[in-house]
Amino acid sequence: MSSRHALAPVRSVDDHRQRIEDLLRPLAARETEAVPMADALGRRLSADVYSPLDLPVFRNSSMDGYAVRAESVAIVPVTLPLAGVVAAGNTGAATLPAGGALKVMTGAPIPAGADCVVPVEHTRVEGDAVIIERSRAAGDFVREAGTDVRTGQLLAAAGTLLKPRHIAALAAVGLPELPVYRRVRAAVITTGDELVQAGLRLLPGQIYNSNGLALAAALTENGAEVVSIAHSTDDHAEFRRRLDEAVAAADLVFTSGGVSMGDFEVVKEVLSTLGGEFGHVAMQPGGPQGITVVDGTPILNFPGNPVSTVVSFDMFARPILRELGGLPPIVSSELPVLAALHSPAGKRQLLRGLLTPEGVEPLAGQGSHLIATMARADVLIDIPAADTDIAAGTIVRTWPL
């Protein structure tokens, strides 16, 4: 997308999302890296991974019991002399004497000469002998080498999103690290003289800066690596410094605030001189939006009201970031709305709602500054721009938050 073409005065949500997805999709070609196994959870494999060894590595017992020859316990009860104990982790080469028994623990190597294990609950010990009370066939309770995986067998294909079950299998064959796609590196810049860091005393007219942490959390949850969270006042020079630092460190930059029609819209004022495109999307909350490209780095410019920031991220950035990270897509649901709604014509409404067994309940207080209401919600109720009056019981689309 060239940043020299101006946004239409009003763009649909779907058109704006498509524009952003087209801009960000080339980030799929980012380089790969090797990460330690302990850090691989939630990463996406960049290459097929094959087993370097057989699993199990050696014949071992699947039960606590006695390793014997099946022919020695064909007729029971039978008393066999005990020749010792083989524990899990035993690295010596144990051999079963003819006509005898060796006590074995779960996971212990099967001694040479034995071909089955009699579980301990089917035995009795008397002195230096064990009484076997149940016959066993050759192979019973013996895990043969390679019955789980063979050397050279594919364990996980390229593109696999690594979950605990994959980590278990890959760690079991002794791999110290895995090849993965590098996460999309994202930087966040919040703007506004009124914003104050948590923990500091508020002066009249000031508010705490929640958008930086909210965007960072959303990015992390959706597969990106947050490389910086910065704040700028409404000073043009300061914002440009923050912007240059972010562009140098990240694949993608998010800004919050400074994009509307006020007198101190620092993001819009600075980025417009760099080819930034600003306009309105036909949605509420989150109408003012911007897209800029600086030195090849995409910059998504969101409005500063806290709810608008969160909704903008979910509608425009979340789908493509999950795609780039190999995460499953967010899926909408259709549910009955439990109260009548009125929506102004021409704007797609994204209302906060609470799921109940009966459907979705719209929450009171839908202002774009009411972030506590957002915390209570678990879905966005998606009302099309053409719908103005929605009766209770109407089926509506919802998006999980």
Short mmCIF file of C-alpha atoms in Angstrom, two decimals:
data_model
loop_
_atom_site.label_atom_id
_atom_site.label_comp_id
_atom_site.label_asym_id
_atom_site.label_seq_id
_atom_site.Cartn_x
_atom_site.Cartn_y
_atom_site.Cartn_z
CA MET A 1 0.00 0.00 0.00
CA SER A 2 1.42 3.38 -0.91
CA SER A 3 0.99 6.02 1.80
CA ARG A 4 0.53 8.73 -0.83
CA HIS A 5 -3.12 7.87 -1.46
CA ALA A 6 -5.53 9.58 0.93
CA LEU A 7 -8.12 7.67 2.90
CA ALA A 8 -11.70 8.21 1.81
CA PRO A 9 -13.57 10.44 4.28
CA VAL A 10 -15.51 7.42 5.53
CA ARG A 11 -14.38 3.86 5.02
CA SER A 12 -16.20 0.67 6.02
CA VAL A 13 -14.80 -1.53 8.78
CA ASP A 14 -14.20 -4.38 6.33
CA ASP A 15 -12.41 -2.14 3.84
CA HIS A 16 -10.16 -0.66 6.50
CA ARG A 17 -9.35 -4.09 7.90
CA GLN A 18 -8.51 -5.38 4.44
CA ARG A 19 -6.24 -2.41 3.87
CA ILE A 20 -4.37 -3.18 7.10
CA GLU A 21 -4.15 -6.90 6.34
CA ASP A 22 -2.71 -6.22 2.89
CA LEU A 23 -0.14 -3.95 4.51
CA LEU A 24 0.89 -6.41 7.24
CA ARG A 25 0.72 -9.73 5.41
CA PRO A 26 4.28 -9.37 3.98
CA LEU A 27 5.51 -9.69 7.56
CA ALA A 28 4.89 -13.42 7.13
CA ALA A 29 8.24 -13.54 5.32
CA ARG A 30 10.19 -12.56 8.45
CA GLU A 31 13.30 -14.54 9.32
CA THR A 32 13.50 -17.63 11.51
CA GLU A 33 15.44 -18.32 14.69
CA ALA A 34 16.30 -21.18 17.03
CA VAL A 35 14.89 -20.98 20.55
CA PRO A 36 15.55 -23.17 23.60
CA MET A 37 12.94 -25.82 24.19
CA ALA A 38 11.90 -24.05 27.40
CA ASP A 39 10.95 -20.94 25.38
CA ALA A 40 9.23 -22.69 22.47
CA LEU A 41 5.66 -22.88 23.80
CA GLY A 42 3.31 -20.87 21.60
CA ARG A 43 5.87 -20.47 18.83
CA ARG A 44 5.39 -21.69 15.25
CA LEU A 45 7.84 -24.16 13.73
CA SER A 46 9.66 -22.89 10.67
CA ALA A 47 10.88 -26.34 9.55
CA ASP A 48 9.92 -30.00 9.86
CA VAL A 49 11.37 -31.65 12.98
CA TYR A 50 12.46 -35.29 12.85
CA SER A 51 13.36 -37.63 15.67
CA PRO A 52 17.10 -38.22 16.17
CA LEU A 53 16.47 -41.49 18.01
CA ASP A 54 14.02 -44.29 18.72
CA LEU A 55 11.40 -43.92 21.43
CA PRO A 56 11.44 -45.78 23.72
CA VAL A 57 15.22 -45.76 23.48
CA PHE A 58 15.46 -49.26 25.03
CA ARG A 59 13.18 -52.12 26.08
CA ASN A 60 11.65 -51.22 29.43
CA SER A 61 8.97 -52.27 31.85
CA SER A 62 5.56 -50.62 31.84
CA MET A 63 4.80 -51.92 35.36
CA ASP A 64 6.38 -52.47 38.73
CA GLY A 65 6.79 -56.22 38.85
CA TYR A 66 9.08 -59.14 38.00
CA ALA A 67 10.90 -59.74 34.76
CA VAL A 68 10.76 -63.42 33.80
CA ARG A 69 10.68 -65.79 30.87
CA ALA A 70 7.10 -66.56 29.83
CA GLU A 71 7.91 -70.25 29.70
CA SER A 72 8.91 -70.09 33.40
CA VAL A 73 5.41 -68.97 34.41
CA ALA A 74 3.36 -71.07 32.00
CA ILE A 75 2.07 -73.14 34.92
CA VAL A 76 1.14 -71.23 38.09
CA PRO A 77 1.50 -70.80 40.92
CA VAL A 78 5.23 -71.19 40.60
CA THR A 79 8.09 -70.18 42.88
CA LEU A 80 11.13 -68.54 41.27
CA PRO A 81 14.38 -67.47 42.95
CA LEU A 82 14.92 -63.70 43.10
CA ALA A 83 18.13 -62.61 41.38
CA GLY A 84 18.05 -58.91 42.31
CA VAL A 85 16.37 -55.59 41.49
CA VAL A 86 16.59 -53.38 38.38
CA ALA A 87 15.55 -49.77 39.04
CA ALA A 88 14.55 -47.08 36.57
CA GLY A 89 17.74 -45.31 35.52
CA ASN A 90 19.87 -48.43 35.97
CA THR A 91 22.64 -48.14 33.39
CA GLY A 92 24.19 -51.54 34.01
CA ALA A 93 23.47 -54.56 31.82
CA ALA A 94 21.36 -56.94 33.90
CA THR A 95 20.86 -60.54 32.79
CA LEU A 96 18.06 -62.82 33.95
CA PRO A 97 19.34 -66.20 35.21
CA ALA A 98 17.59 -69.20 33.68
CA GLY A 99 14.48 -70.09 35.69
CA GLY A 100 14.75 -66.99 37.90
CA ALA A 101 13.11 -63.59 38.31
CA LEU A 102 14.39 -60.03 38.58
CA LYS A 103 12.35 -57.36 40.29
CA VAL A 104 11.90 -54.36 37.94
CA MET A 105 10.48 -50.87 38.42
CA THR A 106 8.34 -49.01 35.88
CA GLY A 107 10.66 -47.64 33.19
CA ALA A 108 13.55 -49.92 34.15
CA PRO A 109 15.44 -51.75 31.37
CA ILE A 110 14.21 -55.27 30.68
CA PRO A 111 17.11 -57.57 31.57
CA ALA A 112 18.62 -59.75 28.88
CA GLY A 113 16.92 -63.12 28.82
CA ALA A 114 13.51 -61.83 30.05
CA ASP A 115 10.56 -61.49 27.68
CA CYS A 116 7.67 -60.38 29.94
CA VAL A 117 6.84 -58.73 33.26
CA VAL A 118 4.46 -60.04 35.90
CA PRO A 119 2.87 -57.08 37.78
CA VAL A 120 3.67 -57.01 41.47
CA GLU A 121 -0.01 -57.39 42.41
CA HIS A 122 0.02 -60.91 40.93
CA THR A 123 2.92 -62.06 43.07
CA ARG A 124 3.96 -62.82 46.65
CA VAL A 125 7.47 -62.67 48.08
CA GLU A 126 8.69 -65.32 50.49
CA GLY A 127 12.26 -64.88 51.58
CA ASP A 128 14.58 -64.91 48.57
CA ALA A 129 11.88 -66.18 46.20
CA VAL A 130 8.81 -64.79 44.50
CA ILE A 131 5.63 -66.75 43.99
CA ILE A 132 4.07 -65.99 40.59
CA GLU A 133 0.30 -66.45 40.74
CA ARG A 134 -0.62 -65.56 37.14
CA SER A 135 0.81 -66.60 33.78
CA ARG A 136 2.06 -64.07 31.27
CA ALA A 137 2.78 -64.26 27.54
CA ALA A 138 5.95 -63.03 25.90
CA GLY A 139 5.76 -59.25 25.44
CA ASP A 140 3.34 -58.58 28.29
CA PHE A 141 4.14 -55.23 29.98
CA VAL A 142 7.28 -54.79 27.89
CA ARG A 143 7.75 -51.55 25.97
CA GLU A 144 9.85 -52.34 22.93
CA ALA A 145 12.38 -49.84 21.61
CA GLY A 146 10.97 -47.68 18.78
CA THR A 147 7.31 -48.56 19.33
CA ASP A 148 6.47 -44.87 19.84
CA VAL A 149 8.71 -43.27 17.21
CA ARG A 150 11.58 -44.39 14.98
CA THR A 151 14.77 -42.53 14.21
CA GLY A 152 14.12 -40.14 11.32
CA GLN A 153 10.35 -40.10 11.80
CA LEU A 154 8.55 -36.75 11.46
CA LEU A 155 7.57 -35.46 14.89
CA ALA A 156 6.14 -32.03 14.02
CA ALA A 157 5.65 -30.34 10.66
CA ALA A 158 6.66 -26.83 9.71
CA GLY A 159 3.92 -24.38 10.66
CA THR A 160 2.91 -26.29 13.80
CA LEU A 161 1.88 -24.02 16.65
CA LEU A 162 3.73 -25.56 19.55
CA LYS A 163 1.50 -26.65 22.43
CA PRO A 164 2.46 -28.55 25.59
CA ARG A 165 1.85 -31.89 23.89
CA HIS A 166 4.36 -31.02 21.16
CA ILE A 167 6.92 -29.83 23.69
CA ALA A 168 6.56 -33.15 25.54
CA ALA A 169 7.31 -35.21 22.41
CA LEU A 170 10.14 -33.00 21.17
CA ALA A 171 11.80 -32.82 24.57
CA ALA A 172 11.54 -36.61 24.94
CA VAL A 173 13.90 -37.13 22.00
CA GLY A 174 16.48 -34.78 23.50
CA LEU A 175 16.22 -31.75 21.22
CA PRO A 176 17.72 -28.73 23.04
CA GLU A 177 16.22 -26.09 20.72
CA LEU A 178 13.71 -25.71 17.91
CA PRO A 179 13.54 -23.71 14.65
CA VAL A 180 10.70 -21.20 14.79
CA TYR A 181 9.49 -18.11 13.00
CA ARG A 182 10.54 -14.91 14.69
CA ARG A 183 7.59 -13.19 16.29
CA VAL A 184 6.34 -9.95 14.79
CA ARG A 185 8.13 -7.22 16.76
CA ALA A 186 5.73 -4.46 17.76
CA ALA A 187 6.22 -1.09 19.43
CA VAL A 188 3.56 1.00 21.18
CA ILE A 189 3.47 4.79 21.53
CA THR A 190 0.76 6.52 23.54
CA THR A 191 0.34 10.27 23.25
CA GLY A 192 -1.14 13.13 25.22
CA ASP A 193 -0.05 15.69 27.81
CA GLU A 194 -2.79 14.41 30.10
CA LEU A 195 -1.40 10.90 30.52
CA VAL A 196 0.52 9.94 33.68
CA GLN A 197 2.35 6.73 34.53
CA ALA A 198 0.74 4.53 37.15
CA GLY A 199 2.06 5.15 40.65
CA LEU A 200 2.52 8.90 40.21
CA ARG A 201 0.22 11.49 41.77
CA LEU A 202 -2.44 12.85 39.45
CA LEU A 203 -2.71 16.59 39.03
CA PRO A 204 -5.99 18.22 37.99
CA GLY A 205 -6.74 17.34 34.38
CA GLN A 206 -4.51 14.27 34.30
CA ILE A 207 -5.41 10.58 33.90
CA TYR A 208 -3.43 7.37 34.15
CA ASN A 209 -2.04 5.88 30.95
CA SER A 210 -3.83 2.58 30.39
CA ASN A 211 -3.61 2.32 26.60
CA GLY A 212 0.08 1.46 26.45
CA LEU A 213 -0.28 -1.56 28.72
CA ALA A 214 -3.59 -2.56 27.13
CA LEU A 215 -2.09 -2.60 23.63
CA ALA A 216 1.01 -4.44 24.84
CA ALA A 217 -1.15 -7.09 26.49
CA ALA A 218 -3.29 -7.46 23.35
CA LEU A 219 -0.18 -7.81 21.19
CA THR A 220 1.36 -10.44 23.45
CA GLU A 221 -1.90 -12.42 23.62
CA ASN A 222 -2.08 -12.46 19.84
CA GLY A 223 1.41 -13.68 19.07
CA ALA A 224 3.53 -10.54 18.78
CA GLU A 225 6.66 -9.59 20.71
CA VAL A 226 6.42 -6.15 22.31
CA VAL A 227 9.82 -4.48 22.01
CA SER A 228 8.91 -1.11 23.55
CA ILE A 229 6.10 0.83 25.23
CA ALA A 230 6.71 4.57 25.06
CA HIS A 231 4.76 7.72 25.81
CA SER A 232 5.00 11.12 24.16
CA THR A 233 3.53 14.44 25.13
CA ASP A 234 1.84 16.55 22.46
CA ASP A 235 5.19 18.07 21.52
CA HIS A 236 5.97 17.37 17.86
CA ALA A 237 9.72 16.93 18.35
CA GLU A 238 9.27 14.51 21.22
CA PHE A 239 6.76 12.42 19.29
CA ARG A 240 9.10 12.27 16.29
CA ARG A 241 11.93 11.03 18.52
CA ARG A 242 9.71 8.31 19.97
CA LEU A 243 8.56 7.38 16.48
CA ASP A 244 12.11 7.08 15.13
CA GLU A 245 13.10 4.86 18.06
CA ALA A 246 10.07 2.62 17.52
CA VAL A 247 10.56 2.31 13.77
CA ALA A 248 14.21 1.34 14.29
CA ALA A 249 13.29 -1.44 16.75
CA ALA A 250 10.04 -2.91 15.41
CA ASP A 251 8.36 -4.46 12.41
CA LEU A 252 5.11 -2.71 13.29
CA VAL A 253 4.21 0.34 15.38
CA PHE A 254 0.93 1.21 17.11
CA THR A 255 0.04 4.71 18.25
CA SER A 256 -2.84 5.67 20.50
CA GLY A 257 -4.36 9.15 20.53
CA GLY A 258 -3.79 12.28 18.51
CA VAL A 259 -5.76 11.29 15.40
CA SER A 260 -9.08 13.13 15.73
CA MET A 261 -10.22 16.70 14.95
CA GLY A 262 -8.90 18.58 17.98
CA ASP A 263 -6.25 21.29 18.23
CA PHE A 264 -3.48 19.08 19.65
CA GLU A 265 -3.53 15.98 17.45
CA VAL A 266 0.21 15.33 17.46
CA VAL A 267 0.10 11.97 15.67
CA LYS A 268 -2.00 13.28 12.82
CA GLU A 269 -0.03 16.50 12.52
CA VAL A 270 3.40 14.84 12.43
CA LEU A 271 2.55 11.77 10.37
CA SER A 272 0.56 13.70 7.77
CA THR A 273 3.84 15.31 6.75
CA LEU A 274 5.29 11.79 6.30
CA GLY A 275 2.51 10.55 4.03
CA GLY A 276 0.16 9.39 6.78
CA GLU A 277 -3.47 8.80 5.83
CA PHE A 278 -6.17 9.83 8.29
CA GLY A 279 -9.92 9.66 8.09
CA HIS A 280 -12.99 8.07 9.61
CA VAL A 281 -14.15 4.48 9.57
CA ALA A 282 -17.90 3.93 9.80
CA MET A 283 -17.80 2.34 13.24
CA GLN A 284 -18.46 3.31 16.84
CA PRO A 285 -16.40 3.36 18.98
CA GLY A 286 -13.13 3.87 17.11
CA GLY A 287 -14.13 6.03 14.15
CA PRO A 288 -10.94 8.13 13.71
CA GLN A 289 -8.19 5.97 12.21
CA GLY A 290 -4.87 6.42 10.50
CA ILE A 291 -2.37 4.37 8.52
CA THR A 292 1.21 5.45 7.94
CA VAL A 293 4.35 3.83 6.53
CA VAL A 294 7.70 5.24 7.70
CA ASP A 295 10.93 3.77 6.32
CA GLY A 296 8.99 0.69 5.27
CA THR A 297 7.52 0.13 8.76
CA PRO A 298 3.69 0.10 9.01
CA ILE A 299 2.21 2.33 11.69
CA LEU A 300 -1.40 1.85 12.79
CA ASN A 301 -2.85 4.99 14.35
CA PHE A 302 -5.73 4.35 16.77
CA PRO A 303 -7.89 6.87 18.63
CA GLY A 304 -7.02 7.55 22.27
CA ASN A 305 -10.21 6.78 24.17
CA PRO A 306 -9.44 3.51 26.01
CA VAL A 307 -12.39 1.53 24.65
CA SER A 308 -11.77 2.86 21.14
CA THR A 309 -8.17 1.67 21.35
CA VAL A 310 -9.12 -1.84 22.43
CA VAL A 311 -11.95 -2.17 19.90
CA SER A 312 -9.72 -0.83 17.10
CA PHE A 313 -7.09 -3.44 17.90
CA ASP A 314 -9.61 -6.28 17.99
CA MET A 315 -11.31 -5.30 14.74
CA PHE A 316 -8.29 -4.32 12.66
CA ALA A 317 -5.05 -5.82 14.04
CA ARG A 318 -6.04 -8.98 15.90
CA PRO A 319 -7.08 -11.08 12.87
CA ILE A 320 -3.91 -10.56 10.82
CA LEU A 321 -1.56 -10.81 13.82
CA ARG A 322 -3.06 -14.17 14.72
CA GLU A 323 -2.66 -15.30 11.13
CA LEU A 324 0.99 -14.23 11.11
CA GLY A 325 1.59 -15.99 14.43
CA GLY A 326 -0.07 -19.23 13.36
CA LEU A 327 -2.77 -18.83 16.00
CA PRO A 328 -6.33 -20.02 15.36
CA PRO A 329 -8.67 -17.30 14.09
CA ILE A 330 -11.16 -15.58 16.36
CA VAL A 331 -14.61 -16.96 15.51
CA SER A 332 -17.84 -15.04 15.93
CA SER A 333 -21.05 -16.49 17.37
CA GLU A 334 -24.68 -15.71 16.67
CA LEU A 335 -26.83 -15.28 19.77
CA PRO A 336 -30.14 -13.67 20.76
CA VAL A 337 -29.74 -10.20 22.25
CA LEU A 338 -31.60 -9.90 25.54
CA ALA A 339 -32.61 -6.22 25.29
CA ALA A 340 -33.80 -3.92 22.55
CA LEU A 341 -31.10 -1.76 20.96
CA HIS A 342 -31.13 1.47 19.00
CA SER A 343 -28.19 2.16 16.72
CA PRO A 344 -27.53 5.35 14.71
CA ALA A 345 -27.70 4.78 10.97
CA GLY A 346 -24.51 4.61 8.96
CA LYS A 347 -22.14 3.38 11.68
CA ARG A 348 -21.32 -0.19 12.58
CA GLN A 349 -21.81 -0.43 16.33
CA LEU A 350 -19.55 -2.60 18.49
CA LEU A 351 -21.28 -2.76 21.84
CA ARG A 352 -19.97 -4.40 24.96
CA GLY A 353 -21.96 -7.42 26.04
CA LEU A 354 -22.07 -10.14 28.65
CA LEU A 355 -22.77 -13.76 27.75
CA THR A 356 -25.56 -15.51 29.66
CA PRO A 357 -27.17 -18.94 29.23
CA GLU A 358 -30.06 -17.21 27.43
CA GLY A 359 -27.98 -15.09 25.02
CA VAL A 360 -26.02 -11.84 25.17
CA GLU A 361 -26.88 -8.95 27.46
CA PRO A 362 -25.84 -5.42 26.38
CA LEU A 363 -24.08 -3.62 29.22
CA ALA A 364 -25.16 -0.20 30.39
CA GLY A 365 -22.72 2.59 29.64
CA GLN A 366 -21.31 2.26 26.14
CA GLY A 367 -19.21 5.46 26.10
CA SER A 368 -15.74 5.05 24.60
CA HIS A 369 -14.12 6.23 27.85
CA LEU A 370 -15.85 3.62 30.06
CA ILE A 371 -13.02 1.10 30.27
CA ALA A 372 -14.39 -0.56 33.43
CA THR A 373 -17.48 -1.55 31.45
CA MET A 374 -15.15 -3.14 28.89
CA ALA A 375 -13.55 -5.16 31.69
CA ARG A 376 -16.97 -6.55 32.65
CA ALA A 377 -17.79 -7.54 29.07
CA ASP A 378 -16.74 -10.76 27.39
CA VAL A 379 -18.00 -10.07 23.84
CA LEU A 380 -18.58 -7.26 21.37
CA ILE A 381 -22.08 -7.13 19.92
CA ASP A 382 -21.68 -6.36 16.22
CA ILE A 383 -24.57 -4.28 14.85
CA PRO A 384 -24.40 -3.62 11.07
CA ALA A 385 -24.35 0.00 9.91
CA ALA A 386 -27.74 -0.40 8.18
CA ASP A 387 -29.56 -1.65 11.31
CA THR A 388 -31.06 0.98 13.56
CA ASP A 389 -33.66 -0.73 15.76
CA ILE A 390 -33.00 -4.22 17.06
CA ALA A 391 -35.75 -5.93 19.03
CA ALA A 392 -35.02 -8.09 22.05
CA GLY A 393 -34.57 -11.68 20.92
CA THR A 394 -33.01 -10.74 17.57
CA ILE A 395 -30.06 -12.91 16.60
CA VAL A 396 -26.88 -10.80 16.56
CA ARG A 397 -23.24 -11.51 15.81
CA THR A 398 -20.82 -11.40 18.73
CA TRP A 399 -17.02 -11.37 18.86
CA PRO A 400 -15.14 -12.69 21.89
CA LEU A 401 -13.00 -10.14 23.71
#
